[in-house]
Amino acid sequence: MADRVASATLELLSARGYAGLRIDDIARAAGVAKTTVYRRWPSLASLAVDAIASRIGERSYSPTDDPAADLRALCEDLVAPLSRGGSSWLSVALGLHQHDDEALRAEYRRRIINPPRLMLRNALERLDAAGRLSPAATSEAWADYIIGAAVYRIAILREPISADDVSSALDGIIVPAAPAPPGGPRPS
């Protein structure tokens, strides 16, 4: 039932925008009672954001001992649902963020924007602590640049981003590791 409601919500958001979204229409399109929708979602804003979140899927980050590899893997994981979904639902998501409804924008930011941005900042801060982050910008600025570039490429240019694209872009951010001394580490 939740998948049907999320799909119907996304279709209607694409067709009408948030201003034209109505619970009655969502319930009808999903084949459920309006009361069923209200029981699960306390507001239209929470339903719209939940529909976007359902398309993105679960996002998590488990750091390893290699902050550069972690950043690459995290960026690939964060870009994958954007590329899979094409520009249509991403455009809908961007429309939600620009809407005048403050509750909608706050919910959107809390659930959609802040989690990956925080994961990205943490990965970049670990890379910086290891001395491997380009000093051209701060961790926070790099996070915004990475997110902005991905959104621009997918939503504006309507071009997918491959794992190779992600890796190439990160080559300019990640400072190569210093080579190990010849013969390996010296005993203390």
PDB file of C-alpha atoms in Angstrom:
ATOM      1  CA  MET A   1       0.000   0.000   0.000  1.00  0.00           C
ATOM      2  CA  ALA A   2       2.757   2.470   0.895  1.00  0.00           C
ATOM      3  CA  ASP A   3       4.505   1.837  -2.439  1.00  0.00           C
ATOM      4  CA  ARG A   4       1.289   2.487  -4.363  1.00  0.00           C
ATOM      5  CA  VAL A   5       0.689   5.717  -2.453  1.00  0.00           C
ATOM      6  CA  ALA A   6       4.309   6.836  -2.969  1.00  0.00           C
ATOM      7  CA  SER A   7       4.114   6.087  -6.702  1.00  0.00           C
ATOM      8  CA  ALA A   8       0.799   7.896  -7.057  1.00  0.00           C
ATOM      9  CA  THR A   9       2.174  10.857  -5.117  1.00  0.00           C
ATOM     10  CA  LEU A  10       5.238  11.106  -7.356  1.00  0.00           C
ATOM     11  CA  GLU A  11       3.154  10.843 -10.517  1.00  0.00           C
ATOM     12  CA  LEU A  12       0.804  13.575  -9.359  1.00  0.00           C
ATOM     13  CA  LEU A  13       3.697  15.754  -8.179  1.00  0.00           C
ATOM     14  CA  SER A  14       5.296  15.407 -11.610  1.00  0.00           C
ATOM     15  CA  ALA A  15       2.061  16.269 -13.376  1.00  0.00           C
ATOM     16  CA  ARG A  16       0.726  19.031 -11.102  1.00  0.00           C
ATOM     17  CA  GLY A  17       3.455  20.147  -8.742  1.00  0.00           C
ATOM     18  CA  TYR A  18       2.996  20.406  -5.001  1.00  0.00           C
ATOM     19  CA  ALA A  19       0.423  23.211  -5.297  1.00  0.00           C
ATOM     20  CA  GLY A  20      -1.844  20.878  -7.286  1.00  0.00           C
ATOM     21  CA  LEU A  21      -1.406  17.867  -5.017  1.00  0.00           C
ATOM     22  CA  ARG A  22      -4.519  16.658  -3.133  1.00  0.00           C
ATOM     23  CA  ILE A  23      -4.939  13.721  -0.762  1.00  0.00           C
ATOM     24  CA  ASP A  24      -8.213  12.760  -2.496  1.00  0.00           C
ATOM     25  CA  ASP A  25      -6.424  12.422  -5.832  1.00  0.00           C
ATOM     26  CA  ILE A  26      -3.540  10.464  -4.332  1.00  0.00           C
ATOM     27  CA  ALA A  27      -5.904   8.027  -2.578  1.00  0.00           C
ATOM     28  CA  ARG A  28      -7.922   7.529  -5.766  1.00  0.00           C
ATOM     29  CA  ALA A  29      -4.801   6.972  -7.914  1.00  0.00           C
ATOM     30  CA  ALA A  30      -3.348   4.535  -5.354  1.00  0.00           C
ATOM     31  CA  GLY A  31      -6.630   2.665  -4.917  1.00  0.00           C
ATOM     32  CA  VAL A  32      -6.837   3.249  -1.163  1.00  0.00           C
ATOM     33  CA  ALA A  33      -9.203   5.066   1.147  1.00  0.00           C
ATOM     34  CA  LYS A  34      -8.394   8.665   2.006  1.00  0.00           C
ATOM     35  CA  THR A  35      -8.510   7.736   5.714  1.00  0.00           C
ATOM     36  CA  THR A  36      -5.768   5.178   5.081  1.00  0.00           C
ATOM     37  CA  VAL A  37      -3.519   7.915   3.731  1.00  0.00           C
ATOM     38  CA  TYR A  38      -4.282  10.241   6.663  1.00  0.00           C
ATOM     39  CA  ARG A  39      -3.590   7.468   9.193  1.00  0.00           C
ATOM     40  CA  ARG A  40      -0.094   6.914   7.843  1.00  0.00           C
ATOM     41  CA  TRP A  41       0.925  10.471   6.877  1.00  0.00           C
ATOM     42  CA  PRO A  42       0.068  13.372   9.183  1.00  0.00           C
ATOM     43  CA  SER A  43       0.340  15.979   6.431  1.00  0.00           C
ATOM     44  CA  LEU A  44       0.597  16.424   2.709  1.00  0.00           C
ATOM     45  CA  ALA A  45       4.162  17.670   3.218  1.00  0.00           C
ATOM     46  CA  SER A  46       5.209  14.507   5.047  1.00  0.00           C
ATOM     47  CA  LEU A  47       3.607  12.367   2.325  1.00  0.00           C
ATOM     48  CA  ALA A  48       5.373  14.259  -0.482  1.00  0.00           C
ATOM     49  CA  VAL A  49       8.754  14.026   1.248  1.00  0.00           C
ATOM     50  CA  ASP A  50       8.176  10.364   2.116  1.00  0.00           C
ATOM     51  CA  ALA A  51       7.445   9.630  -1.557  1.00  0.00           C
ATOM     52  CA  ILE A  52      10.788  11.194  -2.539  1.00  0.00           C
ATOM     53  CA  ALA A  53      12.596   9.355   0.268  1.00  0.00           C
ATOM     54  CA  SER A  54      11.109   6.056  -0.913  1.00  0.00           C
ATOM     55  CA  ARG A  55      12.670   6.595  -4.346  1.00  0.00           C
ATOM     56  CA  ILE A  56      16.058   7.432  -2.883  1.00  0.00           C
ATOM     57  CA  GLY A  57      16.135   4.447  -0.542  1.00  0.00           C
ATOM     58  CA  GLU A  58      18.164   3.946   2.593  1.00  0.00           C
ATOM     59  CA  ARG A  59      21.403   5.898   2.794  1.00  0.00           C
ATOM     60  CA  SER A  60      24.092   4.867   5.240  1.00  0.00           C
ATOM     61  CA  TYR A  61      27.821   5.188   5.676  1.00  0.00           C
ATOM     62  CA  SER A  62      30.225   2.871   7.481  1.00  0.00           C
ATOM     63  CA  PRO A  63      33.756   4.281   7.537  1.00  0.00           C
ATOM     64  CA  THR A  64      36.806   2.054   7.076  1.00  0.00           C
ATOM     65  CA  ASP A  65      40.513   2.725   7.549  1.00  0.00           C
ATOM     66  CA  ASP A  66      40.779   4.287   4.065  1.00  0.00           C
ATOM     67  CA  PRO A  67      39.099   7.727   3.993  1.00  0.00           C
ATOM     68  CA  ALA A  68      39.749   8.192   0.250  1.00  0.00           C
ATOM     69  CA  ALA A  69      38.102   4.869  -0.632  1.00  0.00           C
ATOM     70  CA  ASP A  70      35.273   5.706   1.771  1.00  0.00           C
ATOM     71  CA  LEU A  71      34.633   9.046   0.050  1.00  0.00           C
ATOM     72  CA  ARG A  72      34.595   7.387  -3.377  1.00  0.00           C
ATOM     73  CA  ALA A  73      32.205   4.647  -2.233  1.00  0.00           C
ATOM     74  CA  LEU A  74      29.938   7.124  -0.442  1.00  0.00           C
ATOM     75  CA  CYS A  75      29.712   9.428  -3.472  1.00  0.00           C
ATOM     76  CA  GLU A  76      28.912   6.487  -5.759  1.00  0.00           C
ATOM     77  CA  ASP A  77      26.209   5.327  -3.319  1.00  0.00           C
ATOM     78  CA  LEU A  78      24.686   8.800  -3.049  1.00  0.00           C
ATOM     79  CA  VAL A  79      24.656   9.385  -6.816  1.00  0.00           C
ATOM     80  CA  ALA A  80      23.265   5.944  -7.755  1.00  0.00           C
ATOM     81  CA  PRO A  81      19.604   6.609  -6.824  1.00  0.00           C
ATOM     82  CA  LEU A  82      19.756   9.987  -8.543  1.00  0.00           C
ATOM     83  CA  SER A  83      21.003   8.431 -11.771  1.00  0.00           C
ATOM     84  CA  ARG A  84      18.562   5.504 -11.530  1.00  0.00           C
ATOM     85  CA  GLY A  85      15.593   7.785 -11.052  1.00  0.00           C
ATOM     86  CA  GLY A  86      16.486  10.040 -13.928  1.00  0.00           C
ATOM     87  CA  SER A  87      15.759  13.725 -13.774  1.00  0.00           C
ATOM     88  CA  SER A  88      11.965  13.457 -13.324  1.00  0.00           C
ATOM     89  CA  TRP A  89      11.695  12.708  -9.600  1.00  0.00           C
ATOM     90  CA  LEU A  90      14.784  14.796  -8.887  1.00  0.00           C
ATOM     91  CA  SER A  91      13.062  17.768 -10.529  1.00  0.00           C
ATOM     92  CA  VAL A  92      10.012  17.068  -8.354  1.00  0.00           C
ATOM     93  CA  ALA A  93      12.254  16.980  -5.280  1.00  0.00           C
ATOM     94  CA  LEU A  94      13.871  20.282  -6.201  1.00  0.00           C
ATOM     95  CA  GLY A  95      10.412  21.774  -6.699  1.00  0.00           C
ATOM     96  CA  LEU A  96       9.455  20.731  -3.164  1.00  0.00           C
ATOM     97  CA  HIS A  97      12.504  22.452  -1.757  1.00  0.00           C
ATOM     98  CA  GLN A  98      11.623  25.696  -3.525  1.00  0.00           C
ATOM     99  CA  HIS A  99       7.968  25.735  -2.452  1.00  0.00           C
ATOM    100  CA  ASP A 100       6.627  28.463  -0.140  1.00  0.00           C
ATOM    101  CA  ASP A 101       5.351  25.942   2.449  1.00  0.00           C
ATOM    102  CA  GLU A 102       7.861  26.260   5.312  1.00  0.00           C
ATOM    103  CA  ALA A 103       6.831  22.930   6.884  1.00  0.00           C
ATOM    104  CA  LEU A 104       7.394  21.190   3.554  1.00  0.00           C
ATOM    105  CA  ARG A 105      10.835  22.764   3.089  1.00  0.00           C
ATOM    106  CA  ALA A 106      11.858  21.937   6.659  1.00  0.00           C
ATOM    107  CA  GLU A 107      10.755  18.304   6.299  1.00  0.00           C
ATOM    108  CA  TYR A 108      12.446  18.039   2.902  1.00  0.00           C
ATOM    109  CA  ARG A 109      15.700  19.429   4.268  1.00  0.00           C
ATOM    110  CA  ARG A 110      15.587  17.232   7.378  1.00  0.00           C
ATOM    111  CA  ARG A 111      14.915  13.985   5.500  1.00  0.00           C
ATOM    112  CA  ILE A 112      16.370  14.462   2.020  1.00  0.00           C
ATOM    113  CA  ILE A 113      19.147  17.078   2.131  1.00  0.00           C
ATOM    114  CA  ASN A 114      20.748  16.915   5.568  1.00  0.00           C
ATOM    115  CA  PRO A 115      21.510  13.166   5.911  1.00  0.00           C
ATOM    116  CA  PRO A 116      23.681  12.786   2.785  1.00  0.00           C
ATOM    117  CA  ARG A 117      25.256  16.199   3.292  1.00  0.00           C
ATOM    118  CA  LEU A 118      26.285  15.239   6.839  1.00  0.00           C
ATOM    119  CA  MET A 119      27.656  11.863   5.681  1.00  0.00           C
ATOM    120  CA  LEU A 120      29.611  13.603   2.926  1.00  0.00           C
ATOM    121  CA  ARG A 121      30.981  16.255   5.289  1.00  0.00           C
ATOM    122  CA  ASN A 122      32.065  13.557   7.759  1.00  0.00           C
ATOM    123  CA  ALA A 123      33.845  11.605   5.006  1.00  0.00           C
ATOM    124  CA  LEU A 124      35.557  14.773   3.772  1.00  0.00           C
ATOM    125  CA  GLU A 125      36.590  15.734   7.325  1.00  0.00           C
ATOM    126  CA  ARG A 126      38.165  12.281   7.778  1.00  0.00           C
ATOM    127  CA  LEU A 127      39.999  12.743   4.483  1.00  0.00           C
ATOM    128  CA  ASP A 128      41.170  16.173   5.649  1.00  0.00           C
ATOM    129  CA  ALA A 129      42.362  14.758   8.985  1.00  0.00           C
ATOM    130  CA  ALA A 130      44.437  12.236   7.014  1.00  0.00           C
ATOM    131  CA  GLY A 131      46.021  15.123   5.073  1.00  0.00           C
ATOM    132  CA  ARG A 132      44.450  13.944   1.799  1.00  0.00           C
ATOM    133  CA  LEU A 133      41.820  16.629   1.088  1.00  0.00           C
ATOM    134  CA  SER A 134      42.632  19.329  -1.432  1.00  0.00           C
ATOM    135  CA  PRO A 135      43.100  22.598   0.469  1.00  0.00           C
ATOM    136  CA  ALA A 136      41.254  24.527  -2.281  1.00  0.00           C
ATOM    137  CA  ALA A 137      38.085  24.495  -0.135  1.00  0.00           C
ATOM    138  CA  THR A 138      36.756  23.453   3.269  1.00  0.00           C
ATOM    139  CA  SER A 139      35.067  20.102   3.885  1.00  0.00           C
ATOM    140  CA  GLU A 140      31.719  21.870   4.034  1.00  0.00           C
ATOM    141  CA  ALA A 141      32.313  23.689   0.743  1.00  0.00           C
ATOM    142  CA  TRP A 142      33.520  20.501  -0.982  1.00  0.00           C
ATOM    143  CA  ALA A 143      30.346  18.724   0.180  1.00  0.00           C
ATOM    144  CA  ASP A 144      28.201  21.468  -1.337  1.00  0.00           C
ATOM    145  CA  TYR A 145      30.219  21.460  -4.575  1.00  0.00           C
ATOM    146  CA  ILE A 146      29.868  17.689  -4.937  1.00  0.00           C
ATOM    147  CA  ILE A 147      26.124  17.746  -4.278  1.00  0.00           C
ATOM    148  CA  GLY A 148      25.590  20.757  -6.521  1.00  0.00           C
ATOM    149  CA  ALA A 149      27.532  19.223  -9.396  1.00  0.00           C
ATOM    150  CA  ALA A 150      25.571  15.960  -9.186  1.00  0.00           C
ATOM    151  CA  VAL A 151      22.205  17.735  -9.088  1.00  0.00           C
ATOM    152  CA  TYR A 152      23.207  20.019 -11.965  1.00  0.00           C
ATOM    153  CA  ARG A 153      24.377  17.123 -14.112  1.00  0.00           C
ATOM    154  CA  ILE A 154      21.294  14.987 -13.511  1.00  0.00           C
ATOM    155  CA  ALA A 155      18.459  17.517 -13.138  1.00  0.00           C
ATOM    156  CA  ILE A 156      19.618  20.306 -15.438  1.00  0.00           C
ATOM    157  CA  LEU A 157      21.736  18.584 -18.086  1.00  0.00           C
ATOM    158  CA  ARG A 158      19.735  15.342 -17.758  1.00  0.00           C
ATOM    159  CA  GLU A 159      22.864  13.240 -18.030  1.00  0.00           C
ATOM    160  CA  PRO A 160      23.538  10.201 -15.830  1.00  0.00           C
ATOM    161  CA  ILE A 161      26.636  10.000 -13.658  1.00  0.00           C
ATOM    162  CA  SER A 162      28.653   6.786 -13.789  1.00  0.00           C
ATOM    163  CA  ALA A 163      31.034   5.427 -11.159  1.00  0.00           C
ATOM    164  CA  ASP A 164      33.899   6.465 -13.458  1.00  0.00           C
ATOM    165  CA  ASP A 165      32.536  10.026 -13.554  1.00  0.00           C
ATOM    166  CA  VAL A 166      32.430  10.104  -9.758  1.00  0.00           C
ATOM    167  CA  SER A 167      35.960   8.740  -9.482  1.00  0.00           C
ATOM    168  CA  SER A 168      37.346  11.221 -12.019  1.00  0.00           C
ATOM    169  CA  ALA A 169      35.707  14.161 -10.257  1.00  0.00           C
ATOM    170  CA  LEU A 170      37.082  13.063  -6.892  1.00  0.00           C
ATOM    171  CA  ASP A 171      40.608  12.816  -8.304  1.00  0.00           C
ATOM    172  CA  GLY A 172      40.708  16.614  -8.100  1.00  0.00           C
ATOM    173  CA  ILE A 173      39.670  16.622  -4.448  1.00  0.00           C
ATOM    174  CA  ILE A 174      41.697  13.721  -3.063  1.00  0.00           C
ATOM    175  CA  VAL A 175      45.404  14.393  -2.566  1.00  0.00           C
ATOM    176  CA  PRO A 176      47.433  11.268  -3.388  1.00  0.00           C
ATOM    177  CA  ALA A 177      48.856   9.436  -0.413  1.00  0.00           C
ATOM    178  CA  ALA A 178      52.520  10.006   0.271  1.00  0.00           C
ATOM    179  CA  PRO A 179      54.575   7.072  -1.016  1.00  0.00           C
ATOM    180  CA  ALA A 180      55.952   4.678   1.568  1.00  0.00           C
ATOM    181  CA  PRO A 181      59.694   5.033   2.154  1.00  0.00           C
ATOM    182  CA  PRO A 182      61.853   2.505   0.235  1.00  0.00           C
ATOM    183  CA  GLY A 183      62.227  -0.719   2.129  1.00  0.00           C
ATOM    184  CA  GLY A 184      59.071  -0.137   4.163  1.00  0.00           C
ATOM    185  CA  PRO A 185      58.684   1.619   7.485  1.00  0.00           C
ATOM    186  CA  ARG A 186      61.736   2.023   9.680  1.00  0.00           C
ATOM    187  CA  PRO A 187      61.678   0.408  13.098  1.00  0.00           C
ATOM    188  CA  SER A 188      61.378   2.801  16.011  1.00  0.00           C
TER     189      SER A 188
END
